[in-house]
Coordinates of C-alpha atoms in Angstrom, one line a residue:
M1 CA 26.7 -140.5 -138.0
N2 CA 24.5 -141.0 -135.2
E3 CA 23.2 -138.0 -133.4
V4 CA 23.9 -139.0 -129.7
L5 CA 27.8 -140.1 -130.6
K6 CA 27.8 -136.5 -132.9
K7 CA 26.7 -134.6 -129.8
L8 CA 29.2 -136.2 -127.4
R9 CA 31.8 -135.7 -129.9
K10 CA 31.0 -132.0 -130.0
E11 CA 31.1 -131.8 -126.0
I12 CA 34.4 -133.4 -126.2
D13 CA 35.7 -130.7 -128.5
Q14 CA 34.5 -127.9 -126.5
I15 CA 35.8 -129.6 -123.3
D16 CA 39.4 -129.7 -125.1
S17 CA 39.1 -125.8 -126.1
A18 CA 38.4 -125.3 -122.8
I19 CA 41.2 -127.3 -121.3
L20 CA 43.3 -125.5 -123.8
N21 CA 42.5 -122.1 -122.5
L22 CA 43.0 -123.0 -119.0
L23 CA 46.6 -124.6 -119.6
S24 CA 47.8 -121.5 -121.9
R25 CA 46.7 -119.6 -118.9
R26 CA 48.6 -121.8 -116.2
A27 CA 51.4 -121.5 -118.3
K28 CA 51.2 -117.7 -118.4
T29 CA 50.6 -117.8 -114.8
A30 CA 54.0 -119.9 -114.3
K31 CA 56.1 -117.5 -116.0
K32 CA 54.6 -114.4 -113.9
T33 CA 56.0 -116.7 -110.7
A34 CA 59.0 -117.6 -112.2
K35 CA 60.0 -113.8 -112.9
I36 CA 59.1 -112.9 -109.2
K37 CA 61.3 -116.1 -108.1
S38 CA 64.2 -114.5 -110.4
N39 CA 64.1 -111.5 -108.2
S40 CA 64.0 -113.2 -105.1
K41 CA 66.9 -114.7 -102.8
N42 CA 66.1 -118.3 -103.9
K43 CA 66.1 -118.4 -107.6
N44 CA 65.5 -122.0 -108.1
I45 CA 62.7 -122.6 -110.5
F46 CA 61.9 -126.1 -109.6
R47 CA 60.7 -126.6 -106.1
P48 CA 60.2 -130.4 -105.3
E49 CA 58.0 -129.5 -102.1
R50 CA 55.8 -127.3 -104.6
E51 CA 55.2 -130.1 -107.2
A52 CA 54.6 -132.6 -104.3
Q53 CA 52.2 -130.5 -102.9
I54 CA 50.5 -129.8 -106.2
I55 CA 50.1 -133.2 -107.0
R56 CA 48.6 -134.2 -103.3
N57 CA 46.0 -131.6 -103.9
I58 CA 45.1 -133.0 -107.3
L59 CA 44.9 -136.5 -106.1
K60 CA 43.0 -135.4 -102.9
L61 CA 40.1 -133.9 -105.2
N62 CA 40.2 -137.0 -107.4
K63 CA 36.7 -138.8 -107.6
G64 CA 37.4 -140.6 -110.8
P65 CA 37.1 -142.1 -113.6
L66 CA 41.0 -141.2 -114.0
T67 CA 43.1 -143.2 -111.9
D68 CA 45.3 -141.4 -109.4
E69 CA 48.4 -142.8 -111.5
H70 CA 47.2 -141.6 -114.7
L71 CA 46.5 -138.2 -113.1
S72 CA 49.9 -137.9 -111.8
I73 CA 51.4 -138.6 -115.0
I74 CA 49.2 -136.0 -116.7
Y75 CA 49.8 -133.1 -114.2
K76 CA 53.7 -134.1 -114.0
E77 CA 53.5 -133.1 -117.7
I78 CA 51.8 -129.9 -117.4
I79 CA 54.3 -129.0 -114.8
S80 CA 57.3 -130.3 -116.7
S81 CA 56.1 -128.1 -119.7
C82 CA 55.1 -125.1 -117.9
L83 CA 58.8 -125.5 -116.2
S84 CA 60.4 -125.6 -119.6
L85 CA 59.1 -122.4 -120.3
E86 CA 61.0 -120.7 -117.5
T87 CA 64.1 -122.7 -117.6
D88 CA 66.6 -125.0 -119.0
L89 CA 66.7 -127.9 -116.2
K90 CA 69.6 -130.4 -117.0
V91 CA 69.4 -133.8 -114.9
S92 CA 72.0 -136.7 -115.0
F93 CA 70.7 -140.0 -114.7
L94 CA 72.2 -143.8 -115.0
G95 CA 71.5 -144.6 -118.3
P96 CA 71.5 -145.4 -121.4
T97 CA 67.9 -144.4 -122.3
G98 CA 65.2 -146.9 -121.2
S99 CA 66.7 -147.6 -117.8
F100 CA 64.9 -147.7 -114.6
S101 CA 66.7 -144.8 -113.6
G102 CA 65.0 -143.0 -117.0
L103 CA 62.0 -143.9 -115.8
A104 CA 62.4 -142.6 -112.6
L105 CA 63.7 -139.0 -114.1
K106 CA 60.3 -139.0 -115.8
K107 CA 58.4 -139.6 -112.9
V108 CA 59.9 -136.8 -111.3
F109 CA 60.3 -134.3 -113.8
G110 CA 58.2 -135.3 -116.9
S111 CA 59.5 -135.2 -120.5
A112 CA 60.4 -131.7 -120.7
V113 CA 64.1 -131.6 -119.3
S114 CA 67.3 -132.1 -120.6
P115 CA 68.6 -135.7 -119.7
T116 CA 72.3 -136.6 -119.4
C117 CA 73.1 -140.1 -119.3
R118 CA 76.1 -141.7 -117.2
D119 CA 77.5 -144.8 -117.1
S120 CA 78.5 -144.5 -113.2
I121 CA 76.8 -143.1 -109.9
I122 CA 79.8 -141.3 -109.3
E123 CA 79.5 -139.6 -112.8
I124 CA 76.2 -138.2 -111.4
F125 CA 77.4 -137.0 -108.4
D126 CA 80.3 -135.3 -110.0
D127 CA 77.9 -133.7 -112.7
V128 CA 75.8 -132.1 -109.7
I129 CA 79.0 -130.9 -107.7
S130 CA 80.6 -129.2 -111.0
K131 CA 77.2 -127.7 -111.8
T132 CA 77.3 -129.3 -115.1
V133 CA 73.3 -130.5 -114.1
D134 CA 71.0 -128.9 -111.7
Y135 CA 70.2 -132.4 -110.4
G136 CA 70.9 -136.1 -110.7
I137 CA 68.9 -139.1 -110.2
V138 CA 70.7 -142.4 -108.3
P139 CA 69.0 -145.5 -106.9
I140 CA 69.6 -146.2 -103.1
E141 CA 68.1 -149.3 -102.3
N142 CA 66.0 -152.0 -103.7
S143 CA 62.8 -153.9 -101.8
N144 CA 64.5 -157.3 -102.1
Q145 CA 68.1 -156.6 -102.6
G146 CA 68.9 -154.0 -100.2
S147 CA 70.7 -150.9 -100.3
I148 CA 73.0 -149.6 -102.8
N149 CA 76.3 -149.2 -100.7
Q150 CA 78.2 -146.9 -103.8
T151 CA 75.4 -144.3 -103.0
L152 CA 75.8 -144.5 -99.5
E153 CA 79.1 -144.2 -99.5
L154 CA 78.8 -141.1 -101.9
L155 CA 76.3 -139.5 -99.7
I156 CA 79.0 -139.7 -96.9
D157 CA 81.8 -138.2 -98.8
K158 CA 80.4 -135.5 -101.3
P159 CA 78.8 -132.3 -100.7
L160 CA 75.2 -132.7 -101.5
L161 CA 71.8 -133.4 -100.4
I162 CA 68.8 -135.6 -101.1
C163 CA 66.2 -133.2 -102.6
G164 CA 63.7 -135.9 -103.3
E165 CA 62.7 -139.5 -103.4
I166 CA 61.0 -141.7 -105.9
N167 CA 59.7 -145.2 -105.3
L168 CA 59.5 -147.1 -108.5
D169 CA 58.0 -150.2 -109.4
V170 CA 60.5 -152.9 -110.8
K171 CA 58.7 -154.9 -113.9
H172 CA 61.4 -157.0 -115.7
C173 CA 60.6 -158.4 -119.3
L174 CA 62.6 -160.8 -121.5
L175 CA 63.7 -158.9 -124.5
S176 CA 65.4 -160.1 -127.9
N177 CA 65.8 -159.5 -131.7
N178 CA 64.3 -163.4 -131.9
K179 CA 60.5 -163.7 -132.0
K180 CA 61.1 -167.8 -130.4
F181 CA 61.7 -168.2 -127.0
S182 CA 63.7 -171.5 -127.7
S183 CA 66.2 -170.1 -129.8
I184 CA 67.9 -168.0 -126.7
K185 CA 71.4 -168.9 -125.7
T186 CA 72.6 -166.0 -123.9
I187 CA 70.9 -163.3 -121.6
Y188 CA 72.4 -159.9 -120.8
A189 CA 71.3 -157.6 -117.6
H190 CA 72.6 -156.1 -114.7
E191 CA 74.0 -158.5 -111.9
Q192 CA 71.1 -157.4 -109.6
T193 CA 68.6 -158.0 -112.1
F194 CA 69.9 -161.6 -112.6
L195 CA 69.4 -162.0 -109.0
Q196 CA 65.7 -160.3 -108.9
C197 CA 64.8 -163.0 -111.9
K198 CA 66.8 -165.8 -110.6
D199 CA 64.2 -168.6 -109.8
W200 CA 62.2 -167.9 -112.9
L201 CA 65.5 -168.4 -115.0
T202 CA 66.4 -171.1 -113.4
K203 CA 63.0 -172.9 -114.1
N204 CA 62.6 -171.3 -117.8
L205 CA 66.2 -170.7 -119.3
P206 CA 68.5 -173.1 -116.9
N207 CA 71.0 -173.8 -119.6
C208 CA 71.7 -170.1 -120.9
K209 CA 74.9 -168.2 -120.4
K210 CA 74.1 -165.3 -118.2
I211 CA 76.7 -162.0 -119.0
S212 CA 76.6 -159.0 -116.9
T213 CA 76.2 -155.3 -117.8
S214 CA 76.2 -151.8 -116.5
S215 CA 72.5 -151.5 -117.1
N216 CA 69.5 -153.2 -118.1
S217 CA 69.2 -150.8 -121.1
E218 CA 72.5 -151.5 -121.7
A219 CA 71.9 -155.2 -122.2
A220 CA 69.2 -154.1 -124.3
R221 CA 71.3 -152.1 -126.7
R222 CA 73.8 -154.9 -126.9
V223 CA 71.4 -157.7 -127.9
T224 CA 70.1 -155.5 -130.8
K225 CA 73.0 -156.8 -132.5
I226 CA 73.6 -160.2 -131.1
K227 CA 71.9 -163.4 -132.6
N228 CA 70.2 -165.6 -130.2
S229 CA 70.6 -163.5 -127.3
A230 CA 68.1 -161.7 -124.9
A231 CA 67.9 -158.9 -122.5
I232 CA 66.2 -158.4 -119.1
A233 CA 65.2 -154.8 -119.3
S234 CA 61.9 -152.7 -118.9
H235 CA 59.1 -152.6 -121.1
D236 CA 60.2 -149.3 -122.4
C237 CA 63.2 -150.8 -123.6
S238 CA 61.2 -152.8 -126.3
S239 CA 60.1 -149.7 -128.1
E240 CA 63.4 -148.0 -127.5
Y241 CA 65.6 -150.3 -129.0
D242 CA 62.9 -151.9 -131.1
L243 CA 63.0 -155.6 -129.3
H244 CA 60.5 -158.3 -129.2
I245 CA 58.8 -158.7 -125.6
L246 CA 59.2 -162.4 -125.2
K247 CA 58.0 -162.4 -121.7
N248 CA 56.6 -159.8 -119.3
N249 CA 57.0 -159.9 -115.4
I250 CA 59.8 -162.5 -115.0
Q251 CA 60.5 -160.9 -111.6
D252 CA 60.6 -163.5 -108.8
C253 CA 58.8 -161.1 -106.6
F254 CA 56.1 -159.0 -107.7
N255 CA 56.6 -156.4 -104.7
N256 CA 59.7 -155.2 -106.2
V257 CA 60.5 -151.6 -105.6
T258 CA 63.7 -149.5 -106.3
R259 CA 63.7 -146.4 -104.2
F260 CA 65.7 -143.7 -106.3
I261 CA 66.7 -140.3 -104.6
L262 CA 67.1 -136.7 -106.1
I263 CA 70.6 -135.2 -105.5
G264 CA 71.3 -131.4 -105.4
S265 CA 73.2 -128.7 -103.6
E266 CA 69.7 -126.5 -102.1
D267 CA 67.8 -127.3 -98.9
I268 CA 63.9 -128.2 -99.6
D269 CA 61.2 -126.6 -97.9
M270 CA 58.5 -128.5 -96.1
S271 CA 55.8 -130.0 -98.5
G272 CA 53.6 -131.5 -95.4
K273 CA 54.8 -134.6 -95.6
D274 CA 58.5 -135.1 -95.4
K275 CA 61.3 -137.3 -94.7
T276 CA 64.8 -136.5 -93.7
S277 CA 68.2 -138.5 -94.0
I278 CA 71.1 -138.5 -91.7
I279 CA 74.5 -140.5 -91.1
V280 CA 75.7 -140.7 -88.0
S281 CA 78.4 -142.9 -86.1
A282 CA 78.6 -143.7 -82.5
N283 CA 81.4 -144.7 -80.0
N284 CA 82.1 -148.4 -80.2
K285 CA 81.1 -149.3 -76.7
S286 CA 78.3 -151.1 -75.2
G287 CA 74.7 -149.3 -75.6
A288 CA 76.0 -146.4 -77.6
L289 CA 73.7 -146.8 -80.6
Y290 CA 70.6 -147.3 -78.3
S291 CA 71.6 -143.6 -76.4
L292 CA 72.4 -142.0 -79.5
L293 CA 69.1 -142.9 -81.2
K294 CA 67.0 -142.1 -77.7
P295 CA 65.9 -138.7 -78.6
L296 CA 63.9 -140.0 -81.6
S297 CA 61.8 -142.3 -79.3
T298 CA 61.5 -139.3 -76.9
N299 CA 60.1 -136.9 -79.0
K300 CA 58.1 -139.7 -80.7
I301 CA 59.9 -139.3 -84.2
S302 CA 59.3 -142.6 -86.3
M303 CA 62.5 -144.0 -87.7
T304 CA 61.6 -145.6 -90.9
K305 CA 65.2 -146.8 -91.9
I306 CA 68.4 -147.8 -90.5
E307 CA 71.3 -149.0 -92.4
S308 CA 74.7 -149.6 -91.1
I309 CA 77.7 -148.8 -93.6
P310 CA 81.5 -149.7 -93.0
T311 CA 83.8 -146.8 -92.4
K312 CA 86.8 -148.8 -94.6
R313 CA 88.9 -146.8 -92.1
K314 CA 89.1 -149.1 -89.4
N315 CA 87.7 -153.1 -89.2
W316 CA 83.9 -153.4 -87.7
E317 CA 83.8 -149.6 -87.3
Y318 CA 80.3 -148.5 -88.9
M319 CA 78.3 -145.4 -89.8
F320 CA 74.3 -145.6 -90.0
F321 CA 72.2 -144.2 -92.3
L322 CA 69.0 -143.1 -91.0
D323 CA 65.5 -142.0 -92.4
V324 CA 62.9 -140.3 -90.0
D325 CA 59.4 -139.0 -90.6
G326 CA 59.3 -135.1 -90.8
H327 CA 61.4 -132.1 -91.6
I328 CA 64.2 -130.2 -90.0
K329 CA 62.2 -127.2 -89.7
Q330 CA 59.9 -128.9 -87.3
P331 CA 60.9 -127.8 -83.8
K332 CA 60.8 -131.3 -82.5
I333 CA 63.0 -132.8 -85.5
K334 CA 65.3 -129.9 -85.2
K335 CA 65.8 -130.5 -81.5
A336 CA 65.9 -134.5 -81.6
L337 CA 68.8 -134.2 -84.4
N338 CA 70.6 -131.3 -82.4
L339 CA 70.8 -133.9 -79.6
I340 CA 71.9 -136.7 -81.7
K341 CA 74.8 -134.6 -83.0
K342 CA 76.1 -133.6 -79.8
K343 CA 76.1 -137.6 -79.0
S344 CA 77.7 -138.6 -82.3
T345 CA 81.2 -139.0 -83.1
F346 CA 80.3 -137.8 -87.0
F347 CA 77.1 -136.3 -88.2
K348 CA 75.7 -135.8 -91.6
N349 CA 72.5 -133.9 -92.2
L350 CA 71.5 -135.2 -95.7
G351 CA 68.3 -132.9 -96.3
S352 CA 64.9 -133.0 -95.7
Y353 CA 62.4 -133.5 -98.7
P354 CA 59.1 -134.5 -99.6
K355 CA 58.0 -138.3 -99.6
S356 CA 57.5 -140.2 -102.6
I357 CA 54.0 -139.9 -103.8

C-alpha cells in the first residue's frame, strides 16, 4: 500500500476515534441536562429554540469543506440521537412513509423519533390535542400554489400553537415499476402536485390519465401494484417503494418550496431569530384593516405574510393570518400585538417560534 495513503487512513481512524469520544461525552452531558429539566417547571426535553441556536452557531463557525446543508443534517442526527436517550418523542405527519411531510419531519427531528403516519391534516391536530403524540407536522403553504386553507382553518378552531417552521424544497420525480417512459398510461399524484407539474405533463405525457391521491407517497404505493402506471413523488419514495426513477425534477418551477409548521401545546422561548403568527379580524368598514395593522408600522415591525381566510359564518366576512418578524417576549412585539388585540373583533396568538434554517 502507498505509504502516504496508509498514513492518511491512520489519521482518519484517529479522527474517528476522537469524534466518537466527543459524541459519547455530548450524549452523557445531554442526559444530565435532561435530568435537570425533569425537575424544573418546564419539563419539555425537546426545545425548538435551543436546537435552532445550536444549528445556527455551527453554521456560523463552518469554514468548509462540508456545506451548511451537510452540517445541518449531521447535527440534526446527533441532536436526535442524544434526544432519544432522554425521551421517546412521538410525532404525527401526513403519510404514508416517503411523503414530503415525512421529509420535513426528518429535517426537524432527525431519525431517532417515533413517527405516526396519518391520512389527513385534522387527524394530526387531533393527535396533538389528545396527547397521543408530542408534536405534529402539517403543510401550511406552497410558494407556487399558495396557502393550505384546511391548516389555516384548523389553526383558528383548535387550541394549538405553532412551535416551529420548516421550509422544504419540493422536487418531483416520475416513478414507475416500468423502465420505459413510453409504456406509461396512467399517472397518480396529489392534486396540487399535478398543478405543480402541469406544463411538463402536457408536453411529455399529454394522453395519460391522471388520478388524484391523498398524497404523493400514497401514489407511489399504489403504482407498485399497477402495470403501465407512474407516480409523481419524492426521490425518497423510489427507494421506499422500490420504483424506477424515469425522470427527475419534473416540476414546472424550480423555486418550489413548501412551508410546514410544527404544532404543539407549549410556548417556545426566544431563539434570537424568531417569527410570530396571529389570526385577527376587523370590523367590516372602510379603513378598518389599515387601522388594525397600524401598530406594526408604528413600531417598525416587519410583516412577512398576510392571508385572508373566509370565516364561513357570513358571506364576504374574513379573518387574516399574519406572520411578523420577532418574538412575543420582545417589548415592541408585545406592545404592537396588544394594540391590535384591542382593536380587533377576533384575535388569536398562534405563538412565537424559530425561523426556518
